PDB file of C-alpha atoms in Angstrom:
ATOM      1  CA  UNK A   1       0.029   0.021  -0.214  1.00  0.00           C
ATOM      2  CA  UNK A   2       2.982   2.754   0.943  1.00  0.00           C
ATOM      3  CA  UNK A   3       4.745   1.763  -2.297  1.00  0.00           C
ATOM      4  CA  UNK A   4       1.444   2.558  -4.344  1.00  0.00           C
ATOM      5  CA  UNK A   5       0.960   5.882  -2.402  1.00  0.00           C
ATOM      6  CA  UNK A   6       4.883   6.883  -3.346  1.00  0.00           C
ATOM      7  CA  UNK A   7       4.489   5.933  -6.773  1.00  0.00           C
ATOM      8  CA  UNK A   8       1.109   8.033  -6.993  1.00  0.00           C
ATOM      9  CA  UNK A   9       2.915  10.947  -5.399  1.00  0.00           C
ATOM     10  CA  UNK A  10       5.961  10.629  -7.590  1.00  0.00           C
ATOM     11  CA  UNK A  11       3.745  10.047 -10.877  1.00  0.00           C
ATOM     12  CA  UNK A  12       1.508  13.242  -9.760  1.00  0.00           C
ATOM     13  CA  UNK A  13       4.346  15.439  -9.093  1.00  0.00           C
ATOM     14  CA  UNK A  14       5.981  14.511 -12.236  1.00  0.00           C
ATOM     15  CA  UNK A  15       2.681  15.576 -13.713  1.00  0.00           C
ATOM     16  CA  UNK A  16       2.159  18.682 -12.142  1.00  0.00           C
ATOM     17  CA  UNK A  17       5.694  19.801 -13.036  1.00  0.00           C
ATOM     18  CA  UNK A  18       5.100  18.946 -16.965  1.00  0.00           C
ATOM     19  CA  UNK A  19       1.799  20.791 -16.661  1.00  0.00           C
ATOM     20  CA  UNK A  20       3.478  23.861 -15.282  1.00  0.00           C
ATOM     21  CA  UNK A  21       5.979  23.891 -17.897  1.00  0.00           C
ATOM     22  CA  UNK A  22       3.306  23.453 -20.685  1.00  0.00           C
ATOM     23  CA  UNK A  23       1.245  26.346 -18.940  1.00  0.00           C
ATOM     24  CA  UNK A  24       4.541  28.660 -19.227  1.00  0.00           C
ATOM     25  CA  UNK A  25       4.914  27.584 -22.691  1.00  0.00           C
ATOM     26  CA  UNK A  26       1.378  28.617 -23.491  1.00  0.00           C
ATOM     27  CA  UNK A  27       1.899  31.736 -21.809  1.00  0.00           C
ATOM     28  CA  UNK A  28       5.038  32.927 -23.472  1.00  0.00           C
ATOM     29  CA  UNK A  29       3.442  32.029 -26.790  1.00  0.00           C
ATOM     30  CA  UNK A  30       0.136  34.283 -26.337  1.00  0.00           C
ATOM     31  CA  UNK A  31       2.564  37.147 -24.926  1.00  0.00           C
ATOM     32  CA  UNK A  32       4.360  37.059 -27.883  1.00  0.00           C
ATOM     33  CA  UNK A  33       1.561  36.792 -30.228  1.00  0.00           C
ATOM     34  CA  UNK A  34       0.085  39.889 -28.370  1.00  0.00           C
ATOM     35  CA  UNK A  35       3.052  42.091 -28.308  1.00  0.00           C
ATOM     36  CA  UNK A  36       5.165  40.878 -31.005  1.00  0.00           C
ATOM     37  CA  UNK A  37       2.334  39.860 -33.797  1.00  0.00           C
ATOM     38  CA  UNK A  38       3.913  42.328 -36.194  1.00  0.00           C
ATOM     39  CA  UNK A  39       7.561  41.547 -36.248  1.00  0.00           C
ATOM     40  CA  UNK A  40       7.071  37.806 -35.539  1.00  0.00           C
ATOM     41  CA  UNK A  41       7.635  35.271 -38.439  1.00  0.00           C
ATOM     42  CA  UNK A  42       6.724  31.951 -39.132  1.00  0.00           C
ATOM     43  CA  UNK A  43      10.048  29.941 -38.112  1.00  0.00           C
ATOM     44  CA  UNK A  44       9.601  31.471 -34.843  1.00  0.00           C
ATOM     45  CA  UNK A  45       5.994  30.838 -33.955  1.00  0.00           C
ATOM     46  CA  UNK A  46       6.778  26.996 -35.128  1.00  0.00           C
ATOM     47  CA  UNK A  47       9.554  26.894 -32.539  1.00  0.00           C
ATOM     48  CA  UNK A  48       7.302  27.991 -29.704  1.00  0.00           C
ATOM     49  CA  UNK A  49       4.673  25.451 -31.059  1.00  0.00           C
ATOM     50  CA  UNK A  50       7.269  22.849 -31.190  1.00  0.00           C
ATOM     51  CA  UNK A  51       7.902  23.487 -27.634  1.00  0.00           C
ATOM     52  CA  UNK A  52       4.353  23.174 -26.540  1.00  0.00           C
ATOM     53  CA  UNK A  53       4.118  19.522 -28.487  1.00  0.00           C
ATOM     54  CA  UNK A  54       7.377  18.620 -26.587  1.00  0.00           C
ATOM     55  CA  UNK A  55       5.514  19.119 -23.291  1.00  0.00           C
ATOM     56  CA  UNK A  56       2.612  17.178 -24.266  1.00  0.00           C
ATOM     57  CA  UNK A  57       4.818  14.276 -25.617  1.00  0.00           C
ATOM     58  CA  UNK A  58       6.589  14.311 -22.352  1.00  0.00           C
ATOM     59  CA  UNK A  59       3.226  14.279 -20.406  1.00  0.00           C
ATOM     60  CA  UNK A  60       1.629  11.258 -22.626  1.00  0.00           C
ATOM     61  CA  UNK A  61       5.165   9.320 -21.619  1.00  0.00           C
ATOM     62  CA  UNK A  62       4.440   9.831 -18.040  1.00  0.00           C
ATOM     63  CA  UNK A  63       0.837   8.970 -18.193  1.00  0.00           C
ATOM     64  CA  UNK A  64       1.736   5.757 -20.080  1.00  0.00           C
ATOM     65  CA  UNK A  65       4.556   4.544 -18.042  1.00  0.00           C
ATOM     66  CA  UNK A  66       4.150   1.274 -16.746  1.00  0.00           C
ATOM     67  CA  UNK A  67       5.456   2.388 -13.111  1.00  0.00           C
ATOM     68  CA  UNK A  68       2.609   4.813 -13.090  1.00  0.00           C
ATOM     69  CA  UNK A  69      -0.395   3.972 -11.564  1.00  0.00           C
ATOM     70  CA  UNK A  70      -3.657   3.902 -13.496  1.00  0.00           C
ATOM     71  CA  UNK A  71      -5.085   7.040 -12.713  1.00  0.00           C
ATOM     72  CA  UNK A  72      -8.653   5.783 -14.047  1.00  0.00           C
ATOM     73  CA  UNK A  73      -9.125   3.728 -10.845  1.00  0.00           C
ATOM     74  CA  UNK A  74      -8.748   6.822  -8.615  1.00  0.00           C
ATOM     75  CA  UNK A  75     -11.670   8.850  -7.720  1.00  0.00           C
ATOM     76  CA  UNK A  76     -11.415  12.488  -6.950  1.00  0.00           C
ATOM     77  CA  UNK A  77     -14.288  13.735  -4.442  1.00  0.00           C
ATOM     78  CA  UNK A  78     -14.336  17.398  -2.174  1.00  0.00           C
ATOM     79  CA  UNK A  79     -13.787  16.743   1.063  1.00  0.00           C
ATOM     80  CA  UNK A  80     -15.634  20.227   2.127  1.00  0.00           C
ATOM     81  CA  UNK A  81     -17.876  22.596   0.358  1.00  0.00           C
ATOM     82  CA  UNK A  82     -18.575  26.036   1.364  1.00  0.00           C
ATOM     83  CA  UNK A  83     -18.955  29.654  -0.051  1.00  0.00           C
ATOM     84  CA  UNK A  84     -16.349  31.014   1.767  1.00  0.00           C
ATOM     85  CA  UNK A  85     -12.594  31.791   0.503  1.00  0.00           C
ATOM     86  CA  UNK A  86     -10.356  29.275   0.914  1.00  0.00           C
ATOM     87  CA  UNK A  87      -6.787  30.767   0.486  1.00  0.00           C
ATOM     88  CA  UNK A  88      -4.982  27.500   0.328  1.00  0.00           C
ATOM     89  CA  UNK A  89      -7.265  26.655  -2.808  1.00  0.00           C
ATOM     90  CA  UNK A  90      -6.884  30.193  -4.159  1.00  0.00           C
ATOM     91  CA  UNK A  91      -3.307  29.833  -4.042  1.00  0.00           C
ATOM     92  CA  UNK A  92      -3.007  26.476  -5.828  1.00  0.00           C
ATOM     93  CA  UNK A  93      -5.307  27.751  -8.173  1.00  0.00           C
ATOM     94  CA  UNK A  94      -3.506  30.880  -8.956  1.00  0.00           C
ATOM     95  CA  UNK A  95      -6.775  32.578  -7.866  1.00  0.00           C
ATOM     96  CA  UNK A  96      -9.021  30.999 -10.316  1.00  0.00           C
ATOM     97  CA  UNK A  97     -10.787  28.887  -7.955  1.00  0.00           C
ATOM     98  CA  UNK A  98     -11.328  31.117  -4.643  1.00  0.00           C
ATOM     99  CA  UNK A  99     -13.732  28.607  -2.716  1.00  0.00           C
ATOM    100  CA  UNK A 100     -14.934  25.162  -3.295  1.00  0.00           C
ATOM    101  CA  UNK A 101     -19.145  25.665  -4.214  1.00  0.00           C
ATOM    102  CA  UNK A 102     -21.443  23.497  -4.878  1.00  0.00           C
ATOM    103  CA  UNK A 103     -22.132  25.523  -8.358  1.00  0.00           C
ATOM    104  CA  UNK A 104     -17.927  24.995  -9.030  1.00  0.00           C
ATOM    105  CA  UNK A 105     -17.774  21.395  -7.985  1.00  0.00           C
ATOM    106  CA  UNK A 106     -19.444  19.739 -10.960  1.00  0.00           C
ATOM    107  CA  UNK A 107     -17.622  21.693 -13.579  1.00  0.00           C
ATOM    108  CA  UNK A 108     -14.493  20.710 -11.889  1.00  0.00           C
ATOM    109  CA  UNK A 109     -15.256  16.994 -11.378  1.00  0.00           C
ATOM    110  CA  UNK A 110     -17.095  16.727 -14.706  1.00  0.00           C
ATOM    111  CA  UNK A 111     -16.017  13.945 -17.172  1.00  0.00           C
ATOM    112  CA  UNK A 112     -18.269  14.316 -19.935  1.00  0.00           C
ATOM    113  CA  UNK A 113     -19.047  17.629 -21.969  1.00  0.00           C
ATOM    114  CA  UNK A 114     -21.554  20.003 -20.795  1.00  0.00           C
ATOM    115  CA  UNK A 115     -25.285  18.791 -21.504  1.00  0.00           C
ATOM    116  CA  UNK A 116     -25.685  21.669 -24.552  1.00  0.00           C
ATOM    117  CA  UNK A 117     -22.196  20.368 -25.908  1.00  0.00           C
ATOM    118  CA  UNK A 118     -23.036  16.765 -25.977  1.00  0.00           C
ATOM    119  CA  UNK A 119     -26.598  17.416 -27.362  1.00  0.00           C
ATOM    120  CA  UNK A 120     -24.890  19.362 -30.544  1.00  0.00           C
ATOM    121  CA  UNK A 121     -22.491  16.897 -30.879  1.00  0.00           C
ATOM    122  CA  UNK A 122     -25.126  14.066 -31.096  1.00  0.00           C
ATOM    123  CA  UNK A 123     -26.639  16.141 -34.040  1.00  0.00           C
ATOM    124  CA  UNK A 124     -23.523  16.640 -35.610  1.00  0.00           C
ATOM    125  CA  UNK A 125     -23.247  12.801 -35.734  1.00  0.00           C
ATOM    126  CA  UNK A 126     -26.340  12.268 -36.832  1.00  0.00           C
ATOM    127  CA  UNK A 127     -26.446  14.583 -39.797  1.00  0.00           C
ATOM    128  CA  UNK A 128     -22.954  13.036 -40.690  1.00  0.00           C
ATOM    129  CA  UNK A 129     -24.335   9.680 -40.900  1.00  0.00           C
ATOM    130  CA  UNK A 130     -26.896  10.297 -42.734  1.00  0.00           C
ATOM    131  CA  UNK A 131     -25.046  11.842 -45.261  1.00  0.00           C
ATOM    132  CA  UNK A 132     -25.115  10.131 -48.860  1.00  0.00           C
ATOM    133  CA  UNK A 133     -21.510   9.136 -50.164  1.00  0.00           C
ATOM    134  CA  UNK A 134     -22.053  10.929 -53.442  1.00  0.00           C
ATOM    135  CA  UNK A 135     -22.208  14.255 -51.061  1.00  0.00           C
ATOM    136  CA  UNK A 136     -19.779  13.634 -48.831  1.00  0.00           C
ATOM    137  CA  UNK A 137     -17.328  12.937 -52.109  1.00  0.00           C
ATOM    138  CA  UNK A 138     -18.323  16.421 -53.817  1.00  0.00           C
ATOM    139  CA  UNK A 139     -17.955  17.998 -49.964  1.00  0.00           C
ATOM    140  CA  UNK A 140     -14.437  16.370 -49.928  1.00  0.00           C
ATOM    141  CA  UNK A 141     -13.436  17.533 -53.473  1.00  0.00           C
ATOM    142  CA  UNK A 142     -14.632  21.356 -52.796  1.00  0.00           C
ATOM    143  CA  UNK A 143     -12.644  20.982 -49.464  1.00  0.00           C
ATOM    144  CA  UNK A 144      -9.324  19.778 -51.158  1.00  0.00           C
ATOM    145  CA  UNK A 145      -9.723  22.459 -53.683  1.00  0.00           C
ATOM    146  CA  UNK A 146     -10.027  25.073 -51.405  1.00  0.00           C
ATOM    147  CA  UNK A 147      -7.238  23.705 -49.132  1.00  0.00           C
ATOM    148  CA  UNK A 148      -5.091  23.395 -52.491  1.00  0.00           C
ATOM    149  CA  UNK A 149      -5.615  26.875 -53.231  1.00  0.00           C
ATOM    150  CA  UNK A 150      -4.518  28.333 -50.168  1.00  0.00           C
ATOM    151  CA  UNK A 151      -1.132  25.898 -50.089  1.00  0.00           C
ATOM    152  CA  UNK A 152      -0.496  27.373 -53.246  1.00  0.00           C
ATOM    153  CA  UNK A 153      -1.150  30.882 -52.131  1.00  0.00           C
ATOM    154  CA  UNK A 154       0.903  30.271 -48.878  1.00  0.00           C
ATOM    155  CA  UNK A 155       3.720  28.590 -51.157  1.00  0.00           C
ATOM    156  CA  UNK A 156       4.385  31.437 -53.400  1.00  0.00           C
ATOM    157  CA  UNK A 157       3.889  33.948 -50.950  1.00  0.00           C
ATOM    158  CA  UNK A 158       7.057  31.772 -48.962  1.00  0.00           C
ATOM    159  CA  UNK A 159       9.307  31.758 -52.079  1.00  0.00           C
ATOM    160  CA  UNK A 160       8.883  35.467 -52.423  1.00  0.00           C
ATOM    161  CA  UNK A 161       9.800  35.914 -48.880  1.00  0.00           C
ATOM    162  CA  UNK A 162      12.919  33.484 -49.387  1.00  0.00           C
ATOM    163  CA  UNK A 163      14.027  35.626 -52.238  1.00  0.00           C
ATOM    164  CA  UNK A 164      13.520  38.824 -50.712  1.00  0.00           C
ATOM    165  CA  UNK A 165      15.733  37.336 -47.474  1.00  0.00           C
ATOM    166  CA  UNK A 166      18.268  35.921 -49.778  1.00  0.00           C
ATOM    167  CA  UNK A 167      18.813  39.407 -51.874  1.00  0.00           C
ATOM    168  CA  UNK A 168      18.592  41.487 -48.624  1.00  0.00           C
ATOM    169  CA  UNK A 169      21.482  39.240 -47.315  1.00  0.00           C
ATOM    170  CA  UNK A 170      23.898  40.235 -50.187  1.00  0.00           C
ATOM    171  CA  UNK A 171      26.011  43.558 -49.522  1.00  0.00           C
ATOM    172  CA  UNK A 172      24.915  46.509 -51.466  1.00  0.00           C
ATOM    173  CA  UNK A 173      28.169  47.972 -53.383  1.00  0.00           C
ATOM    174  CA  UNK A 174      29.249  51.151 -51.929  1.00  0.00           C
ATOM    175  CA  UNK A 175      31.426  52.317 -54.599  1.00  0.00           C
ATOM    176  CA  UNK A 176      31.420  52.739 -58.792  1.00  0.00           C
ATOM    177  CA  UNK A 177      34.914  51.244 -60.335  1.00  0.00           C
ATOM    178  CA  UNK A 178      33.875  53.740 -63.187  1.00  0.00           C
ATOM    179  CA  UNK A 179      33.599  56.756 -60.928  1.00  0.00           C
ATOM    180  CA  UNK A 180      37.103  55.703 -59.040  1.00  0.00           C
ATOM    181  CA  UNK A 181      38.694  55.495 -62.559  1.00  0.00           C
ATOM    182  CA  UNK A 182      37.616  58.467 -63.568  1.00  0.00           C
ATOM    183  CA  UNK A 183      38.667  60.626 -60.374  1.00  0.00           C
ATOM    184  CA  UNK A 184      42.339  58.667 -60.648  1.00  0.00           C
ATOM    185  CA  UNK A 185      42.098  59.787 -64.680  1.00  0.00           C
ATOM    186  CA  UNK A 186      41.453  63.703 -63.439  1.00  0.00           C
ATOM    187  CA  UNK A 187      43.721  63.570 -60.905  1.00  0.00           C
ATOM    188  CA  UNK A 188      46.604  62.420 -62.695  1.00  0.00           C
ATOM    189  CA  UNK A 189      46.037  63.824 -66.192  1.00  0.00           C
ATOM    190  CA  UNK A 190      43.498  66.362 -65.569  1.00  0.00           C
ATOM    191  CA  UNK A 191      41.011  64.731 -67.833  1.00  0.00           C
ATOM    192  CA  UNK A 192      37.623  66.181 -67.423  1.00  0.00           C
ATOM    193  CA  UNK A 193      38.753  69.069 -65.472  1.00  0.00           C
ATOM    194  CA  UNK A 194      37.931  71.447 -68.381  1.00  0.00           C
ATOM    195  CA  UNK A 195      35.592  70.870 -71.460  1.00  0.00           C
ATOM    196  CA  UNK A 196      37.881  70.257 -74.772  1.00  0.00           C
ATOM    197  CA  UNK A 197      41.257  69.686 -72.911  1.00  0.00           C
ATOM    198  CA  UNK A 198      42.987  66.416 -74.232  1.00  0.00           C
ATOM    199  CA  UNK A 199      44.660  64.007 -71.582  1.00  0.00           C
ATOM    200  CA  UNK A 200      48.245  64.698 -71.065  1.00  0.00           C
ATOM    201  CA  UNK A 201      50.890  62.176 -71.967  1.00  0.00           C
ATOM    202  CA  UNK A 202      53.658  63.422 -69.380  1.00  0.00           C
ATOM    203  CA  UNK A 203      52.922  65.159 -65.848  1.00  0.00           C
ATOM    204  CA  UNK A 204      54.852  68.562 -65.337  1.00  0.00           C
ATOM    205  CA  UNK A 205      55.492  70.581 -61.972  1.00  0.00           C
ATOM    206  CA  UNK A 206      54.693  74.280 -61.680  1.00  0.00           C
ATOM    207  CA  UNK A 207      54.603  76.888 -58.607  1.00  0.00           C
ATOM    208  CA  UNK A 208      51.369  78.473 -58.357  1.00  0.00           C
ATOM    209  CA  UNK A 209      50.144  76.762 -61.534  1.00  0.00           C
ATOM    210  CA  UNK A 210      46.871  74.609 -61.539  1.00  0.00           C
ATOM    211  CA  UNK A 211      46.538  70.912 -62.262  1.00  0.00           C
ATOM    212  CA  UNK A 212      44.205  72.261 -65.416  1.00  0.00           C
ATOM    213  CA  UNK A 213      46.966  74.632 -66.838  1.00  0.00           C
ATOM    214  CA  UNK A 214      49.379  72.209 -67.229  1.00  0.00           C
ATOM    215  CA  UNK A 215      50.826  70.999 -70.883  1.00  0.00           C
ATOM    216  CA  UNK A 216      49.886  72.551 -74.298  1.00  0.00           C
ATOM    217  CA  UNK A 217      45.923  73.203 -74.497  1.00  0.00           C
ATOM    218  CA  UNK A 218      43.960  71.438 -77.158  1.00  0.00           C
ATOM    219  CA  UNK A 219      41.574  73.361 -79.205  1.00  0.00           C
ATOM    220  CA  UNK A 220      39.063  75.479 -77.568  1.00  0.00           C
ATOM    221  CA  UNK A 221      35.742  74.122 -77.009  1.00  0.00           C
ATOM    222  CA  UNK A 222      32.470  75.966 -77.794  1.00  0.00           C
ATOM    223  CA  UNK A 223      31.429  78.773 -75.266  1.00  0.00           C
ATOM    224  CA  UNK A 224      28.997  77.802 -72.921  1.00  0.00           C
ATOM    225  CA  UNK A 225      25.102  78.617 -73.779  1.00  0.00           C
ATOM    226  CA  UNK A 226      23.754  82.011 -72.006  1.00  0.00           C
ATOM    227  CA  UNK A 227      24.893  85.319 -71.565  1.00  0.00           C
ATOM    228  CA  UNK A 228      28.510  85.969 -71.139  1.00  0.00           C
ATOM    229  CA  UNK A 229      29.840  88.099 -68.264  1.00  0.00           C
ATOM    230  CA  UNK A 230      32.618  90.676 -69.499  1.00  0.00           C
ATOM    231  CA  UNK A 231      35.939  89.730 -68.905  1.00  0.00           C
ATOM    232  CA  UNK A 232      37.531  91.121 -65.942  1.00  0.00           C
ATOM    233  CA  UNK A 233      41.337  92.453 -66.623  1.00  0.00           C
ATOM    234  CA  UNK A 234      44.113  90.348 -65.152  1.00  0.00           C
ATOM    235  CA  UNK A 235      45.963  91.813 -62.163  1.00  0.00           C
ATOM    236  CA  UNK A 236      49.608  91.878 -62.608  1.00  0.00           C
ATOM    237  CA  UNK A 237      50.708  88.848 -60.469  1.00  0.00           C
ATOM    238  CA  UNK A 238      53.631  89.739 -57.885  1.00  0.00           C
ATOM    239  CA  UNK A 239      54.287  85.901 -57.433  1.00  0.00           C
ATOM    240  CA  UNK A 240      56.999  84.807 -60.383  1.00  0.00           C
ATOM    241  CA  UNK A 241      56.259  81.269 -61.316  1.00  0.00           C
ATOM    242  CA  UNK A 242      59.092  78.954 -62.659  1.00  0.00           C
ATOM    243  CA  UNK A 243      57.570  76.371 -64.759  1.00  0.00           C
ATOM    244  CA  UNK A 244      60.037  73.336 -65.175  1.00  0.00           C
ATOM    245  CA  UNK A 245      60.248  71.419 -68.427  1.00  0.00           C
ATOM    246  CA  UNK A 246      58.516  68.039 -68.843  1.00  0.00           C
ATOM    247  CA  UNK A 247      61.790  66.260 -69.762  1.00  0.00           C
ATOM    248  CA  UNK A 248      63.322  67.045 -66.436  1.00  0.00           C
ATOM    249  CA  UNK A 249      63.435  64.392 -63.705  1.00  0.00           C
ATOM    250  CA  UNK A 250      60.252  64.384 -62.072  1.00  0.00           C
ATOM    251  CA  UNK A 251      61.161  63.832 -58.081  1.00  0.00           C
ATOM    252  CA  UNK A 252      58.578  60.842 -57.775  1.00  0.00           C
ATOM    253  CA  UNK A 253      59.714  59.033 -60.827  1.00  0.00           C
ATOM    254  CA  UNK A 254      61.822  55.999 -59.736  1.00  0.00           C
TER     255      UNK A 254
END
């Protein structure tokens, strides 16, 4: 007798622990759906659902274990009924059952559905049993068609989503090879700094002379459209310039 009571106590404790884990997982999933319904994705939802499935599987294994006593042979009866608040019962039920009243006990100890639900279930079973074979096959075909259509929509949406995810994972280029070459050419030869100016074969070094003024000038380009501003007379420069010949040794040449 003591051995059976010990096994029953261990089994009930294991069931209670598994039910608490299941309750915590359900609360976490509900909180995630309520607070992160705009950002939650399908893989995350499946991961949380897999946790619930794991707890249910563990609970089933405990109930089907050979060492566990058969709970069907046990009867649960209330020892005392009353309308006064029971603090211990309220603490055990986390505030859901404040008192063990006459109206509440039948619902807690019910082993069958409510009479209204049981009556509706019997009506559905009778309607299903009187349905002809051809009508049932037509309904099954229509339901299969709807399911296939929904499956195609979900599959297409999944493919589009995965394609966007793969494209977003690739790094976007932050530079242009053509712009880099044009910038190097402009700095090295002066190409593109002045309209109609030919690129230079050699590079000269001058003091007080801009890069665009080095080397022989090409044919003058067409004048820019629009009214021309009057040319300002050049002021005499007080700085003497000394332009070295291009055939001299460049200080950066090797």
